[in-house]
CSV table of C-alpha atoms in Angstrom, one decimal:
chain,number,residue,atom,x,y,z
M,1,MET,CA,5.8,2.0,-14.1
M,2,THR,CA,7.2,4.0,-12.4
M,3,ARG,CA,6.6,7.7,-11.1
M,4,VAL,CA,9.3,8.8,-12.9
M,5,SER,CA,8.2,7.3,-16.3
M,6,VAL,CA,4.6,8.5,-15.1
M,7,ASN,CA,5.6,12.0,-14.9
M,8,ARG,CA,7.6,11.6,-18.1
M,9,THR,CA,4.9,10.3,-20.2
M,10,LEU,CA,2.6,12.9,-18.6
M,11,ASN,CA,5.4,16.0,-19.7
M,12,ARG,CA,5.6,15.0,-23.0
M,13,LEU,CA,2.0,14.6,-23.5
M,14,TYR,CA,1.4,17.8,-21.9
M,15,GLY,CA,4.3,19.4,-24.7
M,16,LEU,CA,2.4,18.0,-27.5
M,17,LEU,CA,-0.7,19.2,-25.7
M,18,THR,CA,0.6,22.8,-26.1
M,19,ALA,CA,2.6,22.4,-29.2
M,20,VAL,CA,-1.1,21.3,-31.0
M,21,LEU,CA,-2.9,24.3,-29.0
M,22,LEU,CA,-0.4,26.5,-30.5
M,23,LEU,CA,-0.3,25.6,-34.2
M,24,LEU,CA,-4.7,25.7,-33.9
M,25,LEU,CA,-4.4,29.2,-32.4
M,26,ALA,CA,-2.0,30.5,-35.2
M,27,SER,CA,-3.8,28.3,-37.8
M,28,LYS,CA,-7.1,30.1,-36.7
M,29,PHE,CA,-5.7,33.5,-36.7
M,30,ALA,CA,-3.8,33.3,-39.8
M,31,ASP,CA,-6.0,35.2,-42.0
M,32,ASP,CA,-5.5,37.9,-39.3
M,33,ILE,CA,-1.8,38.3,-40.1
M,34,SER,CA,0.0,40.5,-42.8
M,35,GLY,CA,2.5,39.3,-44.7
M,36,LEU,CA,2.0,35.6,-45.0
M,37,PRO,CA,1.9,34.3,-48.8
M,38,PRO,CA,-1.3,32.9,-50.0
M,39,PHE,CA,-0.1,29.1,-49.6
M,40,VAL,CA,0.9,29.4,-46.0
M,41,VAL,CA,-2.9,30.9,-45.1
M,42,SER,CA,-4.8,28.4,-47.3
M,43,ALA,CA,-2.4,25.3,-45.4
M,44,ALA,CA,-3.7,26.8,-42.1
M,45,ASN,CA,-7.2,27.1,-43.0
M,46,LYS,CA,-7.2,23.4,-43.9
M,47,ILE,CA,-5.1,22.0,-40.7
M,48,TYR,CA,-7.2,24.3,-38.3
M,49,ASP,CA,-10.6,22.6,-40.3
M,50,PHE,CA,-9.0,19.0,-40.6
M,51,MET,CA,-7.8,19.3,-36.2
M,52,ARG,CA,-11.6,20.3,-35.9
M,53,ASP,CA,-13.0,17.5,-37.5
M,54,MET,CA,-11.2,15.1,-36.0
M,55,SER,CA,-11.0,16.5,-32.4
M,56,LEU,CA,-13.2,14.3,-30.8
M,57,LEU,CA,-11.0,11.0,-32.4
M,58,ILE,CA,-7.8,12.8,-30.6
M,59,ALA,CA,-9.5,13.5,-27.6
M,60,THR,CA,-10.8,10.1,-27.3
M,61,GLY,CA,-7.2,8.7,-28.3
M,62,GLY,CA,-5.6,10.7,-25.9
M,63,VAL,CA,-8.1,9.6,-23.2
M,64,ALA,CA,-7.5,5.6,-23.7
M,65,TYR,CA,-3.8,6.7,-23.8
M,66,LEU,CA,-4.1,8.3,-20.4
M,67,SER,CA,-6.1,5.5,-18.8
M,68,ASN,CA,-3.5,2.8,-19.7
M,69,ILE,CA,-0.6,4.8,-18.4
M,70,PHE,CA,-2.7,5.4,-15.3
M,71,GLN,CA,-3.6,1.3,-15.5
M,72,LYS,CA,-0.5,0.5,-15.5
M,73,ARG,CA,1.0,2.6,-12.9
M,74,SER,CA,-1.7,1.0,-10.3
M,75,LYS,CA,-0.4,-2.2,-11.0
M,76,PHE,CA,2.9,-1.5,-10.7
M,77,VAL,CA,2.0,-0.5,-7.3
M,78,GLU,CA,-0.2,-3.3,-6.2
M,79,SER,CA,3.1,-5.4,-7.1
M,80,LEU,CA,4.7,-2.9,-5.3
M,81,GLU,CA,3.2,-3.1,-2.3
M,82,GLU,CA,2.5,-7.0,-2.5
M,83,GLU,CA,6.1,-7.2,-2.5
M,84,TRP,CA,7.0,-4.9,0.5
M,85,ARG,CA,4.4,-7.7,2.4
M,86,ASN,CA,6.4,-10.2,0.9
M,87,ILE,CA,9.3,-8.4,2.5
M,88,VAL,CA,8.0,-7.7,5.5
M,89,ARG,CA,6.7,-11.4,6.1
M,90,THR,CA,10.1,-12.6,5.6
M,91,LYS,CA,11.9,-9.9,8.2
M,92,SER,CA,9.7,-11.2,10.9
M,93,ALA,CA,10.4,-15.1,9.8
M,94,LEU,CA,14.4,-14.2,10.0
M,95,LEU,CA,13.5,-12.6,13.2
M,96,SER,CA,11.8,-15.2,14.7
M,97,THR,CA,14.5,-17.8,13.4
M,98,CYS,CA,17.0,-15.8,15.3
M,99,GLU,CA,15.3,-16.1,18.6
M,100,LYS,CA,14.7,-19.9,18.9
M,101,PRO,CA,17.1,-21.2,21.6
M,102,TYR,CA,17.9,-24.2,19.6
M,103,LEU,CA,17.5,-23.5,15.9
M,104,ALA,CA,16.9,-27.1,14.0
M,105,THR,CA,17.5,-27.2,10.4
M,106,ASP,CA,14.4,-27.3,9.4
M,107,ASP,CA,13.6,-24.3,11.1
M,108,TYR,CA,16.8,-22.7,9.2
M,109,LEU,CA,15.6,-23.9,5.9
M,110,ALA,CA,12.4,-22.5,6.2
M,111,ALA,CA,14.1,-19.3,6.9
M,112,PHE,CA,16.5,-19.0,4.0
M,113,TYR,CA,14.3,-20.5,1.5
M,114,LYS,CA,11.6,-17.3,2.5
M,115,ILE,CA,14.5,-14.6,1.7
M,116,SER,CA,15.3,-16.8,-0.9
M,117,GLU,CA,11.7,-16.4,-2.6
M,118,THR,CA,11.5,-13.0,-1.7
M,119,ILE,CA,14.8,-11.9,-3.7
M,120,ASP,CA,13.8,-13.4,-6.4
M,121,THR,CA,9.8,-12.3,-6.6
M,122,MET,CA,11.7,-8.4,-6.5
M,123,ARG,CA,12.1,-9.4,-10.2
M,124,ILE,CA,7.8,-9.0,-10.6
M,125,VAL,CA,8.8,-5.2,-9.6
M,126,TYR,CA,12.3,-4.0,-11.1
M,127,LYS,CA,14.7,-5.5,-13.1
M,128,ASN,CA,18.4,-5.0,-12.5
M,129,SER,CA,20.0,-1.6,-12.0
M,130,GLY,CA,22.2,-1.0,-15.5
M,131,GLU,CA,20.6,-4.2,-17.0
M,132,THR,CA,21.4,-4.6,-20.8
M,133,SER,CA,21.1,-7.2,-23.5
M,134,THR,CA,24.5,-8.3,-22.6
M,135,LEU,CA,24.7,-7.4,-18.8
M,136,VAL,CA,23.0,-8.6,-15.7
M,137,GLY,CA,23.1,-5.3,-13.9
M,138,LEU,CA,22.9,-4.7,-10.0
M,139,TYR,CA,20.4,-6.0,-7.9
M,140,PRO,CA,18.4,-3.4,-7.1
M,141,TYR,CA,18.1,-3.9,-3.4
M,142,ALA,CA,21.3,-5.1,-1.8
M,143,PRO,CA,20.3,-5.1,1.9
M,144,LEU,CA,17.8,-8.5,1.1
M,145,HIS,CA,21.1,-9.7,0.5
M,146,ASP,CA,22.7,-9.0,3.6
M,147,MET,CA,19.9,-10.5,5.4
M,148,ARG,CA,20.6,-13.7,3.9
M,149,ARG,CA,24.1,-13.5,4.2
M,150,ALA,CA,23.8,-12.8,8.0
M,151,LEU,CA,21.0,-15.5,8.6
M,152,GLN,CA,23.6,-17.9,6.5
M,153,THR,CA,26.1,-17.6,9.4
M,154,LEU,CA,23.3,-19.2,11.9
M,155,ASP,CA,23.2,-22.5,9.5
M,156,PRO,CA,23.5,-25.4,12.1
M,157,ARG,CA,24.7,-27.9,9.2
M,158,THR,CA,28.1,-25.4,9.3
M,159,ASN,CA,27.8,-23.9,12.8
M,160,PRO,CA,25.5,-26.3,15.2
M,161,GLU,CA,26.7,-24.5,18.4
M,162,ALA,CA,25.8,-20.5,17.3
M,163,THR,CA,26.0,-18.5,20.6
M,164,ALA,CA,23.5,-16.2,21.6
M,165,GLU,CA,25.9,-13.6,21.3
M,166,GLN,CA,26.0,-14.8,17.1
M,167,LYS,CA,22.1,-14.6,17.3
M,168,THR,CA,22.0,-11.2,18.9
M,169,LEU,CA,24.4,-10.0,16.0
M,170,VAL,CA,22.1,-11.5,13.3
M,171,ARG,CA,19.1,-10.0,14.4
M,172,GLU,CA,20.9,-6.8,14.6
M,173,ALA,CA,22.1,-6.8,10.8
M,174,ILE,CA,18.3,-8.0,9.7
M,175,LEU,CA,17.3,-5.0,11.6
M,176,GLN,CA,20.1,-2.2,10.2
M,177,SER,CA,19.3,-3.9,6.5
M,178,PHE,CA,15.3,-4.1,6.6
M,179,PHE,CA,15.2,-0.4,7.7
M,180,ALA,CA,17.5,0.7,5.2
M,181,LEU,CA,15.4,-1.1,2.9
M,182,ARG,CA,12.4,0.6,4.0
M,183,GLU,CA,14.1,4.0,4.1
M,184,THR,CA,14.1,3.8,-0.3
M,185,PHE,CA,12.1,0.8,-1.0
M,186,LEU,CA,8.9,3.1,0.0
M,187,GLU,CA,9.7,6.2,-1.6
M,188,GLU,CA,7.8,4.9,-4.9
M,189,LEU,CA,4.4,4.7,-3.2
M,190,ASP,CA,4.2,8.5,-2.8
M,191,LEU,CA,3.5,8.1,1.1
M,192,GLU,CA,1.5,11.1,3.0
M,193,GLU,CA,1.6,12.0,6.4
M,194,PRO,CA,-2.2,11.1,8.1
M,195,GLN,CA,-4.6,14.3,8.2
M,196,SER,CA,-5.5,12.9,11.9
M,197,PRO,CA,-2.0,11.5,13.4
M,198,LEU,CA,-1.8,10.4,17.3
M,199,LEU,CA,1.4,11.3,18.2
M,200,ILE,CA,1.6,10.7,22.0
M,201,SER,CA,2.1,7.7,23.4
M,202,GLY,CA,-0.6,6.4,26.5
M,203,ALA,CA,-3.3,7.5,24.4
M,204,ARG,CA,-6.7,6.8,25.5
M,205,ARG,CA,-10.4,7.2,24.1
M,206,LEU,CA,-11.8,10.1,24.8
M,207,LYS,CA,-15.2,9.5,23.8
M,208,VAL,CA,-17.8,8.2,26.5
M,209,PRO,CA,-20.1,5.6,26.4
M,210,GLY,CA,-23.2,6.4,25.0
M,211,ALA,CA,-25.3,7.5,22.1
M,212,ASP,CA,-26.9,10.6,20.6
M,213,MET,CA,-30.8,10.7,21.3
M,214,ALA,CA,-32.1,9.4,17.6
M,215,ALA,CA,-30.0,6.6,18.0
M,216,ARG,CA,-31.8,6.0,21.5
M,217,ILE,CA,-35.2,6.5,20.5
M,218,MET,CA,-34.5,3.7,17.5
M,219,GLN,CA,-33.2,1.5,20.1
M,220,ASP,CA,-36.4,2.1,22.4
M,221,HIS,CA,-38.6,2.0,19.3
M,222,GLN,CA,-36.9,-1.6,18.8
M,223,ARG,CA,-37.3,-3.1,21.9
M,224,ARG,CA,-41.1,-2.1,22.3
M,225,ARG,CA,-42.0,-4.2,18.7
M,226,LEU,CA,-39.8,-7.3,19.8
M,227,ALA,CA,-41.7,-7.3,23.0
M,228,ARG,CA,-45.1,-7.0,20.9
M,229,GLU,CA,-44.2,-9.9,19.5
M,230,PRO,CA,-44.3,-13.1,21.2
M,231,ALA,CA,-40.8,-15.2,22.1
M,232,PRO,CA,-40.1,-18.5,20.1
M,233,LYS,CA,-38.2,-19.6,22.8
M,234,PRO,CA,-38.6,-17.4,26.0
M,235,GLU,CA,-35.5,-19.3,27.7
M,236,VAL,CA,-33.0,-18.0,25.2
M,237,ASP,CA,-34.3,-14.3,25.7
M,238,ALA,CA,-33.7,-14.6,29.4
M,239,PHE,CA,-30.3,-16.1,29.0
M,240,LEU,CA,-29.0,-13.4,26.4
M,241,THR,CA,-31.0,-10.7,29.0
M,242,ALA,CA,-28.8,-12.1,31.7
M,243,LEU,CA,-25.6,-12.0,29.7
M,244,ARG,CA,-25.9,-8.5,28.5
M,245,THR,CA,-26.9,-7.1,31.8
M,246,ARG,CA,-23.9,-8.9,33.6
M,247,GLU,CA,-21.6,-7.4,30.7
M,248,GLU,CA,-22.9,-3.9,31.3
M,249,GLU,CA,-22.5,-3.8,34.9
M,250,ASN,CA,-18.9,-5.6,34.7
M,251,ALA,CA,-18.2,-3.0,32.3
M,252,ARG,CA,-20.0,0.1,34.5
M,253,PRO,CA,-17.2,2.5,36.6
M,254,SER,CA,-16.5,1.4,40.1
M,255,ALA,CA,-17.5,4.5,41.3
M,256,GLU,CA,-21.5,3.4,40.1
M,257,LYS,CA,-21.5,-0.1,40.9
M,258,PRO,CA,-23.3,-0.2,44.0
M,259,LEU,CA,-21.5,-1.5,47.5
M,260,GLN,CA,-21.2,-5.0,48.4
M,261,THR,CA,-22.7,-5.4,51.6
């Protein structure tokens, strides 16, 4: 279920809920409205009593309906995410094929069947645009077919002497198609900007080695407790201690290391 379908369903539900609430409000105060015929007032009172008695059942049905809608949406998003991962893996396979200095038939066929599978698994997520009971419609994401067509020009059975320039051109075509696909395919996922992005090149960790006092006290307590118990294999403890000490010395900044004499 796409985002548009969910929003359309929710809007219909909100409209129905608003109409029901307005009807209940009018029924509640029908006795206070002058000029209404007695049969209208009686009918309004009966509607109000009926809706009040059925309110629990109506609310339960509404909650079940909403749960079904959001469950369908969740499954759709999961299928969409898996399809995108498949597309990314396919793109990587096609690019690696273009990088091979000598393209064997087996390598080409593996890449070709990979893109073919990706094109077909799109049916799990979307149907064709404009598809009807009598018309096939249009494939929803044509760049996948562009990637397939570009790869087919490197088929060793028809082009055994593909040049480096041809492979570079195919690689650029695959990347262009992939970027165009990414620009529209991911819109359905409602992606948001990260709350703590790291936008600079050459970034490094700003935290320094160490821990707060509570963690160090706990570490010392555990070390003293372990020291009170006899070691079943002292040679193992000595081995691990030596490894830890060596690692800590190697990780220490050069300014803190003792000078070699």
